[in-house]
mmCIF file of C-alpha atoms in Angstrom:
data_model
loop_
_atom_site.group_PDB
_atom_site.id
_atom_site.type_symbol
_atom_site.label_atom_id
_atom_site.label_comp_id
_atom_site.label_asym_id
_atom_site.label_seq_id
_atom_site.Cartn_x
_atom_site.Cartn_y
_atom_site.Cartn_z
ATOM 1 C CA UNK A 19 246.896 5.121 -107.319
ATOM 2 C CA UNK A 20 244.865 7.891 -106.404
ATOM 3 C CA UNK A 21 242.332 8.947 -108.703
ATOM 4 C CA UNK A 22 240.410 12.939 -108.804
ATOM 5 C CA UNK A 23 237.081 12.575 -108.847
ATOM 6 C CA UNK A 24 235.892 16.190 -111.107
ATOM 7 C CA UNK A 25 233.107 17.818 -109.497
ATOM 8 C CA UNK A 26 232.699 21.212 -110.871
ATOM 9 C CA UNK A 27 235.634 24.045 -111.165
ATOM 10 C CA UNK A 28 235.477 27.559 -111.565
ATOM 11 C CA UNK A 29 238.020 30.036 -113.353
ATOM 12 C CA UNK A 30 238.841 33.292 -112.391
ATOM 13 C CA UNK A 31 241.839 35.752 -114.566
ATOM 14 C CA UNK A 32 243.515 38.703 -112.947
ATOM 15 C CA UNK A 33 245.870 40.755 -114.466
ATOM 16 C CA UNK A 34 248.603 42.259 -112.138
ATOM 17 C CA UNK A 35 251.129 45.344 -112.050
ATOM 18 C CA UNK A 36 254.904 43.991 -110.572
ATOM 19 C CA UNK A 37 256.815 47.284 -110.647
ATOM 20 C CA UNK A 38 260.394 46.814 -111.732
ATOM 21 C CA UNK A 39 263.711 48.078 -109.717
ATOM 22 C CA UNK A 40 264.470 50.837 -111.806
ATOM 23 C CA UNK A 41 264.140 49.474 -115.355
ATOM 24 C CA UNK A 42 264.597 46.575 -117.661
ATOM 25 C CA UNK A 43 266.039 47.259 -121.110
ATOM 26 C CA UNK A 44 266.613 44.312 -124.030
ATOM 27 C CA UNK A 45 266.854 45.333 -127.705
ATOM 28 C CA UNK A 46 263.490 45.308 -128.265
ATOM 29 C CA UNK A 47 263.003 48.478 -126.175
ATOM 30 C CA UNK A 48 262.517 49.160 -121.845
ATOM 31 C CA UNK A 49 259.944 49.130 -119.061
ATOM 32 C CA UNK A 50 259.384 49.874 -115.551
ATOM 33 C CA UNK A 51 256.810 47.255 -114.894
ATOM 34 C CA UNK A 52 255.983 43.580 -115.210
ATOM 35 C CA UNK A 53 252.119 43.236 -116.740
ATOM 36 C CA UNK A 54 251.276 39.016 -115.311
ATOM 37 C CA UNK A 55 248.358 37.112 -115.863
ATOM 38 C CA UNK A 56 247.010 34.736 -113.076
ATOM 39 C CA UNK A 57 245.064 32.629 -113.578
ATOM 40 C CA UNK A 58 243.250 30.989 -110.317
ATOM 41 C CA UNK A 59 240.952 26.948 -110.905
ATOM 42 C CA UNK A 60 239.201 26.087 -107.868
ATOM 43 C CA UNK A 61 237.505 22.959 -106.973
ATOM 44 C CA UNK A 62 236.288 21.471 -104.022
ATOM 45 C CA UNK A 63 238.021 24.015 -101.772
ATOM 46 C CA UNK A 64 241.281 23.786 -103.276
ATOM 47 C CA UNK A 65 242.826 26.696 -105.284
ATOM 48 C CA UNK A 66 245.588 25.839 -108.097
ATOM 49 C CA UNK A 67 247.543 29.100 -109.630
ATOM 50 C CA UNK A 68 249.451 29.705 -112.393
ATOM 51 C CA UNK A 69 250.689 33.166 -113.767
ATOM 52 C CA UNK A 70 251.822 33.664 -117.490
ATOM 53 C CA UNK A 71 253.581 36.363 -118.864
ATOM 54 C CA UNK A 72 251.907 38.003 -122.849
ATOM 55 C CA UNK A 73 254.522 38.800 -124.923
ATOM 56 C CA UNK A 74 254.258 41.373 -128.214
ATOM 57 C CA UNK A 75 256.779 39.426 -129.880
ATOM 58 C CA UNK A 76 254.824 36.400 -130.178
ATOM 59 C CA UNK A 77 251.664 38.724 -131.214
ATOM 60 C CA UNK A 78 250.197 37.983 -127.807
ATOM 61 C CA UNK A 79 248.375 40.943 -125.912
ATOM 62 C CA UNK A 80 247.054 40.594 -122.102
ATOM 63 C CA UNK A 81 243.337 41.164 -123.492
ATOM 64 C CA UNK A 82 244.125 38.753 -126.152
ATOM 65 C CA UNK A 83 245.682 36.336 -123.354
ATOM 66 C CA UNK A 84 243.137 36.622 -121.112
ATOM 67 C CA UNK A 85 240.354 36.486 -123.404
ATOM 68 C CA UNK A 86 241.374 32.823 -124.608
ATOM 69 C CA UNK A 87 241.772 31.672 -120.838
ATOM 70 C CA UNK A 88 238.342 32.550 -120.214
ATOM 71 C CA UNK A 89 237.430 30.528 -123.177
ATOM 72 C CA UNK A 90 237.885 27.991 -121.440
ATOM 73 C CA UNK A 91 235.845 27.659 -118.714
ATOM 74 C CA UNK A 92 233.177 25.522 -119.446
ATOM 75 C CA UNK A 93 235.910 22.660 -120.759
ATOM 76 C CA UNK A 94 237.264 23.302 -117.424
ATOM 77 C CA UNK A 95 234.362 22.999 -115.481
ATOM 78 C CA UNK A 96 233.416 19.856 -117.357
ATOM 79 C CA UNK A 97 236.824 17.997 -115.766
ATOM 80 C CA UNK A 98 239.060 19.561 -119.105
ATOM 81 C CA UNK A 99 242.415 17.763 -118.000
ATOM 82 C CA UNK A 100 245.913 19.347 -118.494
ATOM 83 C CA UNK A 101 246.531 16.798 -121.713
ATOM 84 C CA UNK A 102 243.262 18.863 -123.241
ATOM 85 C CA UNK A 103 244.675 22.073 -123.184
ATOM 86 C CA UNK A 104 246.923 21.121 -126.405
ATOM 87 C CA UNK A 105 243.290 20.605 -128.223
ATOM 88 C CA UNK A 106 242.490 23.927 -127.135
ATOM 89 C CA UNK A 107 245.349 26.544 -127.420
ATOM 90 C CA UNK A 108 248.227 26.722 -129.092
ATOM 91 C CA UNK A 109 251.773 26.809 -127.315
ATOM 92 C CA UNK A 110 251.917 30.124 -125.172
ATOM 93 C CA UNK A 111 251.478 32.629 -122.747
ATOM 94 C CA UNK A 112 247.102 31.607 -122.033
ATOM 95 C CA UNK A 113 247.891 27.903 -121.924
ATOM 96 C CA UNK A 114 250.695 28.197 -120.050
ATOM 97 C CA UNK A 115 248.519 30.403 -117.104
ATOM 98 C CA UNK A 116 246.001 27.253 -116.956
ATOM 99 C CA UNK A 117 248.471 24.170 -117.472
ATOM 100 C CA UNK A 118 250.290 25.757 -114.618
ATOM 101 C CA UNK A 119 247.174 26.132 -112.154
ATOM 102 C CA UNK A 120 245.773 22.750 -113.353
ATOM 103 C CA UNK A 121 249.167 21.410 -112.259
ATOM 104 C CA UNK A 122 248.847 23.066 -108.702
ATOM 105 C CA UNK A 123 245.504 22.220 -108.254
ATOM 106 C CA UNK A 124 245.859 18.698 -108.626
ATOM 107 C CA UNK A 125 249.414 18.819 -106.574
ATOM 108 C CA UNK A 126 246.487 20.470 -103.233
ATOM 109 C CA UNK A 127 243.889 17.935 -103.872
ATOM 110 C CA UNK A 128 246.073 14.989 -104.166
ATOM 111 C CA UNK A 129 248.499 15.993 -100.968
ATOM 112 C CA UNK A 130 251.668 15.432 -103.304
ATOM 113 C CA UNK A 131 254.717 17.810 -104.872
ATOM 114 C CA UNK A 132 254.259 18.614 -108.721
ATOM 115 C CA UNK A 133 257.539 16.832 -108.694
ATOM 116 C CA UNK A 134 256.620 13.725 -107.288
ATOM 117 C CA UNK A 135 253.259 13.592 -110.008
ATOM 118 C CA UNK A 136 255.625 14.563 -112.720
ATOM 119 C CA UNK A 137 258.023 12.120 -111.931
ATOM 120 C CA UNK A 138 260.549 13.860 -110.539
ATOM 121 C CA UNK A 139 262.793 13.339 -107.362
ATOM 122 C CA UNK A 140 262.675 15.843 -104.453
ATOM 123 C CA UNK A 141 263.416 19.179 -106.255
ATOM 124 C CA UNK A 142 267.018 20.324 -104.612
ATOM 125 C CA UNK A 143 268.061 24.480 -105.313
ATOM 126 C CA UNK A 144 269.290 25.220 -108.820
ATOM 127 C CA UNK A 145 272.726 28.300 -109.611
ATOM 128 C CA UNK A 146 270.167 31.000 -111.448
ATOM 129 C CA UNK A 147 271.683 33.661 -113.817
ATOM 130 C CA UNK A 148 271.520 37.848 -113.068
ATOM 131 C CA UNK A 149 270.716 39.439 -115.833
ATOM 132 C CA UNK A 150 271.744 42.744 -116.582
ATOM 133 C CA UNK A 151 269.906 44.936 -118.958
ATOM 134 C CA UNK A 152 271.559 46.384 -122.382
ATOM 135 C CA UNK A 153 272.921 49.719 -121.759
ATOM 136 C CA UNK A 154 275.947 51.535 -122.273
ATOM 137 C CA UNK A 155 279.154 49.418 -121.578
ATOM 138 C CA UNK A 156 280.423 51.385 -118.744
ATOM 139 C CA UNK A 157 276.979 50.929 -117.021
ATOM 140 C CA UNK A 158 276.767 47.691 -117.773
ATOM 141 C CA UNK A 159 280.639 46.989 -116.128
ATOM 142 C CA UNK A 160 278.905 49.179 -113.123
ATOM 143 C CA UNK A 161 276.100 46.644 -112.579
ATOM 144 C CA UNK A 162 278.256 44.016 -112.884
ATOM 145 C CA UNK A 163 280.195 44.884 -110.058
ATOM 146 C CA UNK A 164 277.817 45.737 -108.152
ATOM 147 C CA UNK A 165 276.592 42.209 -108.484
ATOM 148 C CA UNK A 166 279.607 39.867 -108.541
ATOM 149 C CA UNK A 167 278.171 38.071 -105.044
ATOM 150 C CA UNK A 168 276.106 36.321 -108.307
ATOM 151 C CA UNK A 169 279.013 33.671 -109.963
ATOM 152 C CA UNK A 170 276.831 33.769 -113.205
ATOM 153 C CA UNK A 171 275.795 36.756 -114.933
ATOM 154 C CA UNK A 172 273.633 37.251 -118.028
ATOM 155 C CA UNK A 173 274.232 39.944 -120.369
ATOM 156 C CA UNK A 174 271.385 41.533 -123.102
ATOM 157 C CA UNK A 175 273.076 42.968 -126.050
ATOM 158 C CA UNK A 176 271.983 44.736 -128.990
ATOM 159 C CA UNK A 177 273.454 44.940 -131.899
ATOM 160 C CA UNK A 178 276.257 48.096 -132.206
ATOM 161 C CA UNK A 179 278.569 48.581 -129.033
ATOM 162 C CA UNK A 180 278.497 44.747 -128.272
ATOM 163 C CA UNK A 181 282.424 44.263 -128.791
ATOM 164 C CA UNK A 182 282.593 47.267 -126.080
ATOM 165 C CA UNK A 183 280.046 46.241 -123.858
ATOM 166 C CA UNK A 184 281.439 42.927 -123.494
ATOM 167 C CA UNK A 185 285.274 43.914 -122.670
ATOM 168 C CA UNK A 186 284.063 46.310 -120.462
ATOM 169 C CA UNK A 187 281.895 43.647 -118.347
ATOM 170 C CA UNK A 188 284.837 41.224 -118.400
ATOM 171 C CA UNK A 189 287.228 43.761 -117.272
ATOM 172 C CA UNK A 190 285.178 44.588 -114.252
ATOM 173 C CA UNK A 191 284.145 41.359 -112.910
ATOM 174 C CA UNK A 192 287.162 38.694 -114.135
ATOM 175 C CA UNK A 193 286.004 36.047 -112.082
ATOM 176 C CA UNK A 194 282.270 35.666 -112.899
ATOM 177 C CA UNK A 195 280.710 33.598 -114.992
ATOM 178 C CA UNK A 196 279.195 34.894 -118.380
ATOM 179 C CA UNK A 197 276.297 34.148 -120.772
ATOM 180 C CA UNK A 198 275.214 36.868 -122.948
ATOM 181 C CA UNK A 199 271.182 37.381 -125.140
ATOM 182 C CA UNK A 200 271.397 38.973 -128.412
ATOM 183 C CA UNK A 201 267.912 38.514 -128.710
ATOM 184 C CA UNK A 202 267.695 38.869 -132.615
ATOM 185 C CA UNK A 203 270.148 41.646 -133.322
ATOM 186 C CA UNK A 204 273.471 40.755 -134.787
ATOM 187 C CA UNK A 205 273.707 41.056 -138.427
ATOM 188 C CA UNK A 206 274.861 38.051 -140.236
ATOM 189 C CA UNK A 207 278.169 39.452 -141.775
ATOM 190 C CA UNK A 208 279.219 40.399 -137.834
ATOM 191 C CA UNK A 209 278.386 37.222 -136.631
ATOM 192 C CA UNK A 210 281.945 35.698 -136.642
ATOM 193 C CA UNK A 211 283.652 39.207 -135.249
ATOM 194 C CA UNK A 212 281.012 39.550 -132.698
ATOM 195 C CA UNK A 213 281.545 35.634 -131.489
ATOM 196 C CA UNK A 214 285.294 36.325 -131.559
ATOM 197 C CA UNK A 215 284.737 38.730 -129.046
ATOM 198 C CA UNK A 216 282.197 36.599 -127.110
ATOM 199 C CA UNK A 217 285.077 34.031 -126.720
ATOM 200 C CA UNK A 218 288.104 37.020 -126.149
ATOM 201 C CA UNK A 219 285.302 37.689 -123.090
ATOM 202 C CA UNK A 220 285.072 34.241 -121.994
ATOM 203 C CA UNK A 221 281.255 34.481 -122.320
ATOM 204 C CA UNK A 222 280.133 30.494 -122.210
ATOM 205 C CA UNK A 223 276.877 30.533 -123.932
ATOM 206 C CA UNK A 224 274.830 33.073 -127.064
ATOM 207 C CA UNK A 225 271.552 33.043 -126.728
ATOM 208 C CA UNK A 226 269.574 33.915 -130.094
ATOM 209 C CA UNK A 227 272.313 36.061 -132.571
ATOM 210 C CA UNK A 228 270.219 36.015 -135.516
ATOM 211 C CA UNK A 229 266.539 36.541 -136.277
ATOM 212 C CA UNK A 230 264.462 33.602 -136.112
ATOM 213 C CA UNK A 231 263.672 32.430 -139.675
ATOM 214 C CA UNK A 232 267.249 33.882 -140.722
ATOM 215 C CA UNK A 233 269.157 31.491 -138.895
ATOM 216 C CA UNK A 234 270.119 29.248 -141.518
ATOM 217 C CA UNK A 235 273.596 30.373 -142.037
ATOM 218 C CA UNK A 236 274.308 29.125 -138.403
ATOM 219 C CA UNK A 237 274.615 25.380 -139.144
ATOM 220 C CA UNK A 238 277.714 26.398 -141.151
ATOM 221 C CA UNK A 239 279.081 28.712 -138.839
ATOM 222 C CA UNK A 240 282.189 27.537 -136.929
ATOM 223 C CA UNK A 241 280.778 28.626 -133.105
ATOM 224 C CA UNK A 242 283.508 29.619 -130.942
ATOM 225 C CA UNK A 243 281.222 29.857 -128.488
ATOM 226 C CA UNK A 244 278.324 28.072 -127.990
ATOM 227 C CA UNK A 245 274.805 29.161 -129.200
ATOM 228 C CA UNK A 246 271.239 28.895 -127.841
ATOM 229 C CA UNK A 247 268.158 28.949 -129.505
ATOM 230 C CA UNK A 248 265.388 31.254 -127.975
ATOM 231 C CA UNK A 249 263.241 32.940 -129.875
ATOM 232 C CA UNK A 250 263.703 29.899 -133.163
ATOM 233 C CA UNK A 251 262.085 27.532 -130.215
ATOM 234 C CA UNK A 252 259.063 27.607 -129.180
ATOM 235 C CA UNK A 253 257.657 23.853 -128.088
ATOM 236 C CA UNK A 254 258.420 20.034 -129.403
ATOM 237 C CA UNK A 255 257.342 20.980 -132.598
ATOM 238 C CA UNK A 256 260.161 23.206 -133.555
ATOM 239 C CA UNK A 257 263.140 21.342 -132.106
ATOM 240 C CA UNK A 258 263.917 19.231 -134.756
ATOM 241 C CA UNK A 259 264.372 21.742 -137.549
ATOM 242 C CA UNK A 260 266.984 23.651 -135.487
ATOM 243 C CA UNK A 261 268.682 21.395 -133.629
ATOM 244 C CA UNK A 262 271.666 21.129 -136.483
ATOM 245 C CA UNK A 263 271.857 25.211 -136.189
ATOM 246 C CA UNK A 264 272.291 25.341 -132.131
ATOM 247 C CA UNK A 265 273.746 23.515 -129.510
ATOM 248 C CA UNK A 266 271.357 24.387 -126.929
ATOM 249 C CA UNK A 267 267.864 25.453 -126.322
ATOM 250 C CA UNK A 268 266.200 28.017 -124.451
ATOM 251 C CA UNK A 269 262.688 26.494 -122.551
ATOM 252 C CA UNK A 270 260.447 29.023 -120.993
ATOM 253 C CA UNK A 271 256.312 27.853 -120.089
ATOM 254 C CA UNK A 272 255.389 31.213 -121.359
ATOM 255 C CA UNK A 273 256.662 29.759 -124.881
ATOM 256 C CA UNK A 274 255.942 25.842 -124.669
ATOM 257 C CA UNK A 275 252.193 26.595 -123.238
ATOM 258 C CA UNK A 276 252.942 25.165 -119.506
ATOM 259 C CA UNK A 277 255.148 22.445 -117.457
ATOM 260 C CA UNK A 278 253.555 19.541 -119.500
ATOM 261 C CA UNK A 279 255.272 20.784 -123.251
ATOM 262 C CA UNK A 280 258.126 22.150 -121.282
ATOM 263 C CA UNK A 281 259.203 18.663 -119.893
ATOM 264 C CA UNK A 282 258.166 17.159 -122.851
ATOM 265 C CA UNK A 283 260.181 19.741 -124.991
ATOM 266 C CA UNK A 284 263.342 19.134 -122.393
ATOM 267 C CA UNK A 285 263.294 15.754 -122.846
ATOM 268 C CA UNK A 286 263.341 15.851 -126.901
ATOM 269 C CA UNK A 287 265.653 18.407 -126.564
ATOM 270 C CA UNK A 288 268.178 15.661 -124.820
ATOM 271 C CA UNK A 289 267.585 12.913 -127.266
ATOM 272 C CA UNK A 290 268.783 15.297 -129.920
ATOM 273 C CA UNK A 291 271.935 16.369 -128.478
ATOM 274 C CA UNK A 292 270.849 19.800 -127.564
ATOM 275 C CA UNK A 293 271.828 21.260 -124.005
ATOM 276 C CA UNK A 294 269.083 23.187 -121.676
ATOM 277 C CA UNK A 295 268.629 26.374 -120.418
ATOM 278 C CA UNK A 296 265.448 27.373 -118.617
ATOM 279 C CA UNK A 297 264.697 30.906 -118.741
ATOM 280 C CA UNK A 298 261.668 32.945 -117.932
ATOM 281 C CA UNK A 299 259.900 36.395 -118.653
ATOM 282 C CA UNK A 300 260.104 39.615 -115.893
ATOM 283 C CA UNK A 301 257.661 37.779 -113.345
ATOM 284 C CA UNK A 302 257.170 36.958 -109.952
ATOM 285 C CA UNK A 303 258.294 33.812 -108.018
ATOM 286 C CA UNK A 304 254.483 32.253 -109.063
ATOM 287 C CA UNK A 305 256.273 31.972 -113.006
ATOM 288 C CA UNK A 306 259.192 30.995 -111.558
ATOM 289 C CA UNK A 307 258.062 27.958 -109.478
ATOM 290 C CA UNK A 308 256.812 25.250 -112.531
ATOM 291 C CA UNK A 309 259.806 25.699 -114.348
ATOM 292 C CA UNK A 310 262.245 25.021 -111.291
ATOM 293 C CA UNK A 311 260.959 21.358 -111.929
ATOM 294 C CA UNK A 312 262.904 21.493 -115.885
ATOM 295 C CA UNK A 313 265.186 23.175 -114.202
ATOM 296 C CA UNK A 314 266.576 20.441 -112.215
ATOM 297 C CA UNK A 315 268.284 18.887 -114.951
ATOM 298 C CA UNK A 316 269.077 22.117 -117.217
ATOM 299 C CA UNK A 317 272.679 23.092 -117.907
ATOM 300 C CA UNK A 318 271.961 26.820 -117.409
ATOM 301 C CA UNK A 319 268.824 28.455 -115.364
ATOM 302 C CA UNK A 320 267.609 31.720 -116.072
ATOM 303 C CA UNK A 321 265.295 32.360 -113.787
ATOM 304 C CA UNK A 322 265.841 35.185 -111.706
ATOM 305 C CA UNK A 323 262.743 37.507 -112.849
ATOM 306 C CA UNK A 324 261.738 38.495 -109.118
ATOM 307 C CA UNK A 325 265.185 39.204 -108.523
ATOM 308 C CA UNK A 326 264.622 41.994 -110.814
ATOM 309 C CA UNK A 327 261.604 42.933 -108.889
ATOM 310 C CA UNK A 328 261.154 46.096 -106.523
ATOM 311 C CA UNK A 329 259.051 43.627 -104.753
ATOM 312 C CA UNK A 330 257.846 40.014 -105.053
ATOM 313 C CA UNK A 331 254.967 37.549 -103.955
ATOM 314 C CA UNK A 332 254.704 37.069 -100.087
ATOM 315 C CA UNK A 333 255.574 33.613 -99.548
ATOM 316 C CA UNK A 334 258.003 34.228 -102.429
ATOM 317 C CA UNK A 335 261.073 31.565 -103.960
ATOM 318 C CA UNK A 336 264.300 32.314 -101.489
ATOM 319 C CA UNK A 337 267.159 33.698 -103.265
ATOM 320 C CA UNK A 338 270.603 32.495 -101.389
ATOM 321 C CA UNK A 339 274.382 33.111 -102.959
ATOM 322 C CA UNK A 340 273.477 32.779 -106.571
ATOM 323 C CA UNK A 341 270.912 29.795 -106.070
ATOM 324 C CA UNK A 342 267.068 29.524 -105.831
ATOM 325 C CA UNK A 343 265.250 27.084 -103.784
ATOM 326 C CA UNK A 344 262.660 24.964 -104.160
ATOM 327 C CA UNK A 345 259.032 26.829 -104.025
ATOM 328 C CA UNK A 346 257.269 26.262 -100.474
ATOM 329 C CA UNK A 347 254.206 24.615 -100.932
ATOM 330 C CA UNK A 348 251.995 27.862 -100.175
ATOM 331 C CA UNK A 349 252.831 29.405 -103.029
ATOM 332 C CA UNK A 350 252.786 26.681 -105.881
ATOM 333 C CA UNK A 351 253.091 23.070 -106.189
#
């Protein structure tokens, strides 16, 4: 067994401007740009990177993000391994940025895959979702069409117009395969109208109906259609307490704090009966390419956030039919 011998690290944090094709709308409002964190260890001429996405909903800010990432640079530089970070920082978007680099970095120095140190077999290319962004129905049917080459497509709603936007989506693409994000909107007395017309729509899979904290009612709710817990989910910690008001969970790093929770998370997640999605923030393929390893085993991947780039990383993840490969080694893991 191969052993790292710690000799000294240093930390450097960048922030980075992705612009976006367009622009990317979900409930909680739009943009035009994707605001990353990477974060870059280096020791002994190796480089590990991860990038991490802030995110206002969870009260996270990129000054606030980077901030606690610096923080930790003289643990790091004292051979702070990725087991530490859970000492450190809580589950999110700044532990996530250095679990991810620490992971990379010890994938270089050791000449093996991520996969093969977490475990895993040879990672193989996984079906990723297209998401298109809430808007009017008849735009929405538009974009649809315009991507049907992608068999699985992944709707945002919001609230009002949902029953509309979904008809008109199914309408114009009959073939493809739908999941659909309320991210927090529906109201609980439309709940069963607006999953009637989820399952009229053939839509597979809801992703977060109700408000976390307000989600109670679900666990008596007969669900036509199956529902997904996002934002009620963050790492290990919170599984257990939904897991009789969802039958699947939605794992993203930027959420769990890194790979390490978000296998961890996955595999709780199986022992109590839940099914997987992987999803991500609007990143580049450097956020995609830790969570292709949960991905492997996931029954839904959402992880198509360069996709939705106007440009991406160069080496980047290949995009092909609907599926993303396996990251090439120069760009992580």
């Amino acid at each position: 067994m191969q052993r790292l011998e710690r000799t000294g690290r240093s930390l450097s944090v960048t922030v980075e401007r992705w612009p976006i094709k367009g622009s990317f709308s979900i409930a909680r409002g739009s943009k035009r740009e994707a605001l990353v964190v990477v974060v870059t260890i280096s020791e002994d001429g190796h480089a590990g990177r991860g990038e991490c996405v802030p995110y206002a909903r969870y009260g996270e800010s990129v000054e606030g993000v980077v901030r606690a990432i610096e923080d930790c640079a003289a643990p790091l530089a004292q051979g702070l391994a990725r087991e530490g970070l859970r000492d450190l920082l809580p589950p999110g978007a700044a532990r996530n940025g250095l679990d991810c680099a620490l992971w990379d970095l010890e994938a270089k120095i050791l000449g093996r895959s991520a996969a093969a140190l977490a475990g895993l077999a040879p990672l193989h290319a996984v079906k990723t979702v297209l998401t298109i962004s809430l808007s009017a129905p008849e735009d929405m049917a538009r974009r649809a069409r315009d991507a049907a080459r992608y068999p699985l497509l992944k709707l945002k709603l919001g609230g009002d117009g949902d029953e509309e936007r979904l008809a008109a989506v199914r309408d114009a693409v009959p073939h493809a395969r739908l999941i659909a994000d309320a991210n927090e909107t529906w109201r609980p007395q439309d709940l069963d109208r607006l999953l009637a017309a989820a399952a009229e729509a053939g839509v597979e899979l809801i992703e977060q109906p109700l408000p976390a904290g307000e989600d109670g009612m679900l666990r008596h709710v007969v669900r036509t259609v199956p529902i997904c817990a996002d934002e009620s989910v963050h790492d290990r910690a919170s599984l257990e307490a939904i897991a009789s008001r969802y039958d699947a969970v939605n794992i993203k790093l930027d959420k769990t704090g890194g790979l390490t929770e978000a296998l961890a998370t996955a595999g709780l997640a199986r022992e109590l009966g839940l099914k997987l999605m992987v999803g991500c923030m609007v990143a580049t393929s450097l956020a995609m390419a830790p969570a292709l390893l949960v991905a492997q085993g996931a029954d839904w991947v959402d992880l198509d956030g360069p996709l939705l780039l106007a440009r991406d990383r160069v080496p980047g993840l290949t995009y092909r039919s609907g599926e993303v490969l396996p990251p090439p080694p120069e760009l992580w893991g």
